Amino acid sequence: MHFASSGDPVLDRRYLLARAELDAGDALAAAEILDPVLAEAYHFTAAWHLYGLAQEALGHREDAATAWRQCLDLDPNDHFGARLDLARIGALPAEQATSENFSGALFDDYAERFDSHLTQALHYTAPAILKDALKRCCDNAGRAFRFGTVYDLGCGTGLVGEALRAQSGFLAGCDLSPRMIARAQAKKQADGAPLYDKLAVAGLTAFLASRPDQSAELVTAADVFIYLGELAPCFAQSARVLAPNGLFAFTAQSHEGAGVIVGQDRRFAHAESWLRQRLEEAGLLPISVEPASIRQDRGAPVPGLLVVAEKR
């Protein structure tokens, strides 16, 4: 069980004060406030996570890692994203750092302002550029820009669904966040029909595992893999559900090095060579891989890749 509260109003107020001190740039004050709080409330998971952030800010990475490991001992389901922080400082392999509970809770809180924040503040373009890339690939192959069944992984509020509804026969989506799914469920087509034919509260791989073999012509994942470290299971399931010559289109945050990392933004970045290797292992042939910044962070474009692969 995770604890966002100590159960003691006095200790909770001290925790909030420590958080304010850390936000103001005084990590030492935050750590000094938290020391007696944790001595009295050892089970206080949120305070352990904050203590790790304070120790990191002080340059004490081992102490930070110890605090975040204590978070995981108290809360193996990782509602505070401690695995991400451990990977961010190099104390855990990035492929092992996925925290579905943290991501689901994050997007539940984000659901009401998701569309406006993405499109206006972050200049999010993934649905549009995915659609353009898919059309180019279909045109180049001399095939119709039309897909009988589409699985939209991490569909959020349905932005990809809106972009591709006209090209989709049966459109199904999944997301970890019940509130995101509720927002997608409320969206309608011009004729009043639901935007999606099927929606599920589920992780990507679990959703795909529930679908029949060779049941889709297109699988999409727009700005979703920034929340997953190891993608091999998702790639393998995507290949299984795709019919021959079906397409798998996704965006990923990228970096110039090798393998997978967790950046300071607590997002996963995958190297192009790593993505190509995992796609090949899954039986998916990349037919288009191009640089693409799909959003901004603090006013700067985030480096990324736009990938379309084909089931062979």
Short mmCIF file of C-alpha atoms in Angstrom, two decimals:
data_model
loop_
_atom_site.label_atom_id
_atom_site.label_comp_id
_atom_site.label_asym_id
_atom_site.label_seq_id
_atom_site.Cartn_x
_atom_site.Cartn_y
_atom_site.Cartn_z
CA MET A 1 0.00 0.00 0.00
CA HIS A 2 1.29 3.46 -0.83
CA PHE A 3 0.83 6.44 1.46
CA ALA A 4 0.35 9.95 0.09
CA SER A 5 -0.34 10.99 3.70
CA SER A 6 1.34 10.14 7.00
CA GLY A 7 -2.01 9.93 8.77
CA ASP A 8 -0.89 12.75 11.08
CA PRO A 9 -1.94 16.31 10.10
CA VAL A 10 1.13 17.83 11.76
CA LEU A 11 3.53 15.60 9.82
CA ASP A 12 1.58 16.20 6.61
CA ARG A 13 2.01 19.95 7.06
CA ARG A 14 5.75 19.47 7.55
CA TYR A 15 5.84 17.43 4.36
CA LEU A 16 4.10 20.24 2.46
CA LEU A 17 6.55 22.74 3.93
CA ALA A 18 9.48 20.57 2.78
CA ARG A 19 8.00 20.40 -0.70
CA ALA A 20 7.67 24.18 -0.77
CA GLU A 21 11.30 24.58 0.32
CA LEU A 22 12.48 22.20 -2.41
CA ASP A 23 10.36 24.02 -5.00
CA ALA A 24 11.98 27.26 -3.85
CA GLY A 25 15.44 25.78 -4.36
CA ASP A 26 16.43 25.02 -0.76
CA ALA A 27 17.06 21.27 -0.84
CA LEU A 28 18.96 21.30 2.46
CA ALA A 29 16.00 22.81 4.31
CA ALA A 30 13.67 20.26 2.69
CA ALA A 31 15.87 17.35 3.76
CA GLU A 32 16.20 18.69 7.32
CA ILE A 33 12.41 19.02 7.62
CA LEU A 34 11.85 15.51 6.27
CA ASP A 35 14.38 13.73 8.50
CA PRO A 36 12.20 13.84 11.67
CA VAL A 37 9.01 13.30 9.62
CA LEU A 38 10.35 10.00 8.30
CA ALA A 39 11.63 9.03 11.75
CA GLU A 40 8.04 9.32 13.05
CA ALA A 41 6.25 8.01 9.93
CA TYR A 42 8.48 5.43 8.27
CA HIS A 43 5.57 4.28 6.10
CA PHE A 44 5.09 7.74 4.52
CA THR A 45 5.89 6.85 0.90
CA ALA A 46 5.37 10.33 -0.54
CA ALA A 47 7.86 11.76 1.97
CA TRP A 48 10.46 9.16 0.99
CA HIS A 49 10.06 10.13 -2.64
CA LEU A 50 10.44 13.83 -1.83
CA TYR A 51 13.43 13.07 0.39
CA GLY A 52 15.08 11.35 -2.59
CA LEU A 53 14.53 14.44 -4.74
CA ALA A 54 16.06 16.65 -2.03
CA GLN A 55 19.10 14.39 -1.68
CA GLU A 56 19.56 14.35 -5.45
CA ALA A 57 19.45 18.15 -5.53
CA LEU A 58 22.17 18.16 -2.85
CA GLY A 59 24.33 15.92 -5.03
CA HIS A 60 23.86 12.87 -2.78
CA ARG A 61 22.89 10.32 -5.41
CA GLU A 62 23.41 7.24 -3.23
CA ASP A 63 21.14 8.70 -0.55
CA ALA A 64 18.58 9.57 -3.22
CA ALA A 65 18.68 6.02 -4.59
CA THR A 66 18.27 4.61 -1.07
CA ALA A 67 15.18 6.78 -0.53
CA TRP A 68 13.61 5.73 -3.83
CA ARG A 69 14.33 2.06 -3.14
CA GLN A 70 12.53 2.55 0.17
CA CYS A 71 9.58 3.90 -1.86
CA LEU A 72 9.53 0.66 -3.85
CA ASP A 73 9.80 -1.47 -0.71
CA LEU A 74 6.74 0.31 0.69
CA ASP A 75 4.92 0.52 -2.65
CA PRO A 76 6.03 -2.17 -5.14
CA ASN A 77 3.35 -0.90 -7.55
CA ASP A 78 5.28 2.39 -7.75
CA HIS A 79 2.59 5.06 -7.68
CA PHE A 80 5.26 7.77 -7.28
CA GLY A 81 7.47 6.81 -10.22
CA ALA A 82 10.49 5.86 -8.11
CA ARG A 83 11.71 3.46 -10.80
CA LEU A 84 11.89 6.35 -13.25
CA ASP A 85 13.99 8.36 -10.84
CA LEU A 86 16.32 5.43 -10.16
CA ALA A 87 16.82 4.97 -13.90
CA ARG A 88 17.28 8.70 -14.39
CA ILE A 89 20.33 8.69 -12.10
CA GLY A 90 21.68 5.42 -13.49
CA ALA A 91 20.73 3.25 -10.51
CA LEU A 92 18.35 1.02 -12.50
CA PRO A 93 18.37 -0.10 -16.16
CA ALA A 94 15.91 2.04 -18.10
CA GLU A 95 14.25 -1.02 -19.62
CA GLN A 96 13.16 -2.01 -16.10
CA ALA A 97 11.79 1.39 -15.09
CA THR A 98 8.26 1.37 -16.53
CA SER A 99 5.69 2.36 -13.89
CA GLU A 100 2.16 1.81 -15.20
CA ASN A 101 0.47 2.85 -11.94
CA PHE A 102 2.38 6.14 -11.92
CA SER A 103 1.49 6.80 -15.57
CA GLY A 104 -2.16 5.95 -15.06
CA ALA A 105 -2.48 8.25 -12.04
CA LEU A 106 -0.61 11.02 -13.85
CA PHE A 107 -3.03 10.98 -16.76
CA ASP A 108 -6.10 10.66 -14.58
CA ASP A 109 -5.10 14.01 -13.06
CA TYR A 110 -4.31 15.43 -16.51
CA ALA A 111 -7.44 14.28 -18.36
CA GLU A 112 -9.59 17.41 -18.10
CA ARG A 113 -6.96 19.75 -19.59
CA PHE A 114 -5.15 17.20 -21.76
CA ASP A 115 -6.32 18.31 -25.22
CA SER A 116 -5.85 22.04 -24.73
CA HIS A 117 -2.49 21.71 -22.96
CA LEU A 118 -1.04 19.38 -25.60
CA THR A 119 -2.17 21.31 -28.63
CA GLN A 120 -1.74 24.85 -27.31
CA ALA A 121 1.11 24.76 -24.76
CA LEU A 122 3.16 21.83 -26.06
CA HIS A 123 2.37 22.27 -29.77
CA TYR A 124 1.62 18.55 -30.04
CA THR A 125 1.54 17.31 -33.64
CA ALA A 126 1.78 13.50 -33.41
CA PRO A 127 -1.69 12.65 -34.81
CA ALA A 128 -1.24 14.88 -37.87
CA ILE A 129 2.27 13.75 -38.72
CA LEU A 130 1.36 10.08 -38.18
CA LYS A 131 -1.53 10.48 -40.58
CA ASP A 132 0.69 12.19 -43.17
CA ALA A 133 3.37 9.48 -42.88
CA LEU A 134 0.81 6.71 -43.26
CA LYS A 135 -0.66 8.35 -46.35
CA ARG A 136 2.80 8.68 -47.91
CA CYS A 137 3.60 5.04 -47.21
CA CYS A 138 0.29 3.90 -48.68
CA ASP A 139 0.74 6.09 -51.76
CA ASN A 140 4.30 4.81 -52.29
CA ALA A 141 3.09 1.21 -52.07
CA GLY A 142 0.12 1.81 -54.35
CA ARG A 143 -2.34 0.75 -51.66
CA ALA A 144 -5.51 2.44 -50.47
CA PHE A 145 -5.20 4.80 -47.53
CA ARG A 146 -7.81 2.81 -45.65
CA PHE A 147 -7.63 0.32 -42.78
CA GLY A 148 -10.33 -2.18 -41.88
CA THR A 149 -9.40 -2.46 -38.19
CA VAL A 150 -7.20 -0.04 -36.25
CA TYR A 151 -5.86 -0.45 -32.71
CA ASP A 152 -4.89 2.89 -31.12
CA LEU A 153 -2.51 2.20 -28.22
CA GLY A 154 -2.48 4.73 -25.39
CA CYS A 155 -5.35 6.53 -27.08
CA GLY A 156 -5.75 9.17 -24.37
CA THR A 157 -8.70 11.42 -25.13
CA GLY A 158 -8.86 10.28 -28.75
CA LEU A 159 -6.71 12.71 -30.74
CA VAL A 160 -5.36 9.98 -33.02
CA GLY A 161 -8.85 8.58 -33.37
CA GLU A 162 -10.07 11.96 -34.58
CA ALA A 163 -7.23 12.12 -37.12
CA LEU A 164 -7.77 8.61 -38.52
CA ARG A 165 -11.50 7.96 -38.07
CA ALA A 166 -12.28 8.59 -41.74
CA GLN A 167 -9.66 6.03 -42.79
CA SER A 168 -10.74 3.40 -40.25
CA GLY A 169 -13.43 0.76 -40.44
CA PHE A 170 -13.38 -0.56 -36.86
CA LEU A 171 -11.45 1.68 -34.43
CA ALA A 172 -10.45 0.40 -30.99
CA GLY A 173 -8.38 2.18 -28.34
CA CYS A 174 -6.86 1.50 -24.94
CA ASP A 175 -5.39 3.61 -22.17
CA LEU A 176 -4.32 3.11 -18.56
CA SER A 177 -6.32 6.12 -17.37
CA PRO A 178 -10.08 5.64 -16.81
CA ARG A 179 -10.61 9.39 -17.08
CA MET A 180 -8.84 9.56 -20.42
CA ILE A 181 -11.01 6.71 -21.69
CA ALA A 182 -14.11 8.53 -20.44
CA ARG A 183 -13.09 11.62 -22.44
CA ALA A 184 -12.52 9.51 -25.57
CA GLN A 185 -15.85 7.76 -25.01
CA ALA A 186 -17.66 11.09 -24.99
CA LYS A 187 -16.35 12.14 -28.41
CA LYS A 188 -18.64 11.69 -31.40
CA GLN A 189 -18.37 11.63 -35.16
CA ALA A 190 -20.22 14.17 -37.28
CA ASP A 191 -23.23 11.84 -37.55
CA GLY A 192 -23.39 11.40 -33.77
CA ALA A 193 -21.87 7.91 -33.74
CA PRO A 194 -19.15 7.22 -31.17
CA LEU A 195 -15.64 8.13 -32.28
CA TYR A 196 -14.30 4.73 -31.17
CA ASP A 197 -16.04 1.41 -31.73
CA LYS A 198 -14.32 -0.11 -28.69
CA LEU A 199 -12.42 1.35 -25.75
CA ALA A 200 -10.65 -0.42 -22.89
CA VAL A 201 -8.89 0.64 -19.70
CA ALA A 202 -5.75 -1.44 -20.15
CA GLY A 203 -2.02 -1.32 -20.71
CA LEU A 204 -0.76 -1.57 -24.28
CA THR A 205 0.56 -5.13 -24.19
CA ALA A 206 -2.38 -6.47 -22.18
CA PHE A 207 -4.85 -4.93 -24.62
CA LEU A 208 -3.04 -6.36 -27.65
CA ALA A 209 -2.84 -9.78 -25.97
CA SER A 210 -6.64 -9.79 -25.80
CA ARG A 211 -6.98 -9.28 -29.59
CA PRO A 212 -7.06 -12.13 -32.11
CA ASP A 213 -4.17 -13.04 -34.41
CA GLN A 214 -3.98 -11.03 -37.65
CA SER A 215 -7.03 -8.99 -36.70
CA ALA A 216 -5.81 -5.47 -37.60
CA GLU A 217 -4.45 -3.60 -40.59
CA LEU A 218 -2.98 -0.77 -38.49
CA VAL A 219 -1.61 -0.35 -34.96
CA THR A 220 -0.76 3.18 -33.78
CA ALA A 221 1.05 4.56 -30.72
CA ALA A 222 1.38 8.35 -30.65
CA ASP A 223 3.67 9.80 -27.97
CA VAL A 224 3.08 6.71 -25.83
CA PHE A 225 6.45 4.99 -25.75
CA ILE A 226 7.88 7.86 -23.70
CA TYR A 227 6.22 6.05 -20.76
CA LEU A 228 7.64 2.59 -21.52
CA GLY A 229 11.22 1.39 -21.29
CA GLU A 230 11.29 -2.10 -22.79
CA LEU A 231 9.13 -2.18 -25.92
CA ALA A 232 9.84 -5.73 -27.11
CA PRO A 233 6.61 -7.26 -25.66
CA CYS A 234 4.48 -4.52 -27.22
CA PHE A 235 6.26 -4.88 -30.57
CA ALA A 236 5.81 -8.65 -30.52
CA GLN A 237 2.10 -8.38 -29.75
CA SER A 238 1.67 -5.69 -32.41
CA ALA A 239 3.24 -8.02 -34.97
CA ARG A 240 0.97 -10.87 -33.87
CA VAL A 241 -2.27 -8.90 -34.24
CA LEU A 242 -1.31 -7.36 -37.59
CA ALA A 243 -2.37 -9.02 -40.81
CA PRO A 244 0.37 -9.55 -43.43
CA ASN A 245 1.45 -6.16 -44.80
CA GLY A 246 -0.31 -4.44 -41.90
CA LEU A 247 1.29 -1.24 -40.62
CA PHE A 248 2.63 -0.25 -37.21
CA ALA A 249 2.99 3.54 -36.85
CA PHE A 250 4.39 5.25 -33.78
CA THR A 251 6.40 8.15 -32.43
CA ALA A 252 9.22 7.93 -29.91
CA GLN A 253 11.42 10.35 -28.03
CA SER A 254 15.01 9.79 -29.18
CA HIS A 255 18.59 10.44 -28.13
CA GLU A 256 21.98 10.33 -29.82
CA GLY A 257 23.44 7.51 -27.73
CA ALA A 258 22.67 3.80 -27.60
CA GLY A 259 19.87 1.86 -25.99
CA VAL A 260 17.21 3.37 -23.73
CA ILE A 261 17.55 6.19 -21.20
CA VAL A 262 15.29 8.09 -18.82
CA GLY A 263 15.84 11.82 -19.19
CA GLN A 264 15.48 14.59 -16.64
CA ASP A 265 11.88 14.97 -17.82
CA ARG A 266 11.21 11.41 -16.53
CA ARG A 267 10.45 10.32 -20.10
CA PHE A 268 11.99 7.36 -21.90
CA ALA A 269 14.13 8.10 -24.95
CA HIS A 270 14.94 5.26 -27.36
CA ALA A 271 17.88 5.26 -29.76
CA GLU A 272 17.03 4.66 -33.42
CA SER A 273 19.35 1.62 -33.58
CA TRP A 274 17.61 0.10 -30.54
CA LEU A 275 14.15 0.61 -32.09
CA ARG A 276 15.24 -0.93 -35.39
CA GLN A 277 16.66 -3.98 -33.61
CA ARG A 278 13.50 -4.55 -31.56
CA LEU A 279 11.29 -4.15 -34.64
CA GLU A 280 13.40 -6.64 -36.58
CA GLU A 281 13.22 -9.13 -33.70
CA ALA A 282 9.41 -8.81 -33.76
CA GLY A 283 9.18 -9.39 -37.50
CA LEU A 284 8.38 -5.79 -38.38
CA LEU A 285 10.22 -4.06 -41.22
CA PRO A 286 10.73 -0.28 -40.87
CA ILE A 287 9.64 1.35 -44.14
CA SER A 288 9.89 4.93 -42.91
CA VAL A 289 12.02 6.30 -40.06
CA GLU A 290 12.38 10.07 -39.90
CA PRO A 291 13.27 12.72 -37.31
CA ALA A 292 10.19 14.43 -35.92
CA SER A 293 9.63 16.70 -32.94
CA ILE A 294 6.09 15.97 -31.86
CA ARG A 295 5.90 18.41 -28.94
CA GLN A 296 7.84 21.07 -27.07
CA ASP A 297 9.27 21.13 -23.57
CA ARG A 298 9.94 24.53 -21.97
CA GLY A 299 9.66 26.12 -25.40
CA ALA A 300 12.23 23.83 -27.08
CA PRO A 301 11.44 21.03 -29.57
CA VAL A 302 11.83 17.54 -28.11
CA PRO A 303 13.92 15.28 -30.38
CA GLY A 304 11.93 12.34 -31.66
CA LEU A 305 11.37 9.78 -34.38
CA LEU A 306 8.35 8.99 -36.52
CA VAL A 307 8.33 5.32 -37.51
CA VAL A 308 6.14 3.28 -39.83
CA ALA A 309 6.89 -0.45 -39.98
CA GLU A 310 5.27 -3.25 -41.97
CA LYS A 311 4.34 -6.79 -40.94
CA ARG A 312 6.16 -9.22 -43.23
#
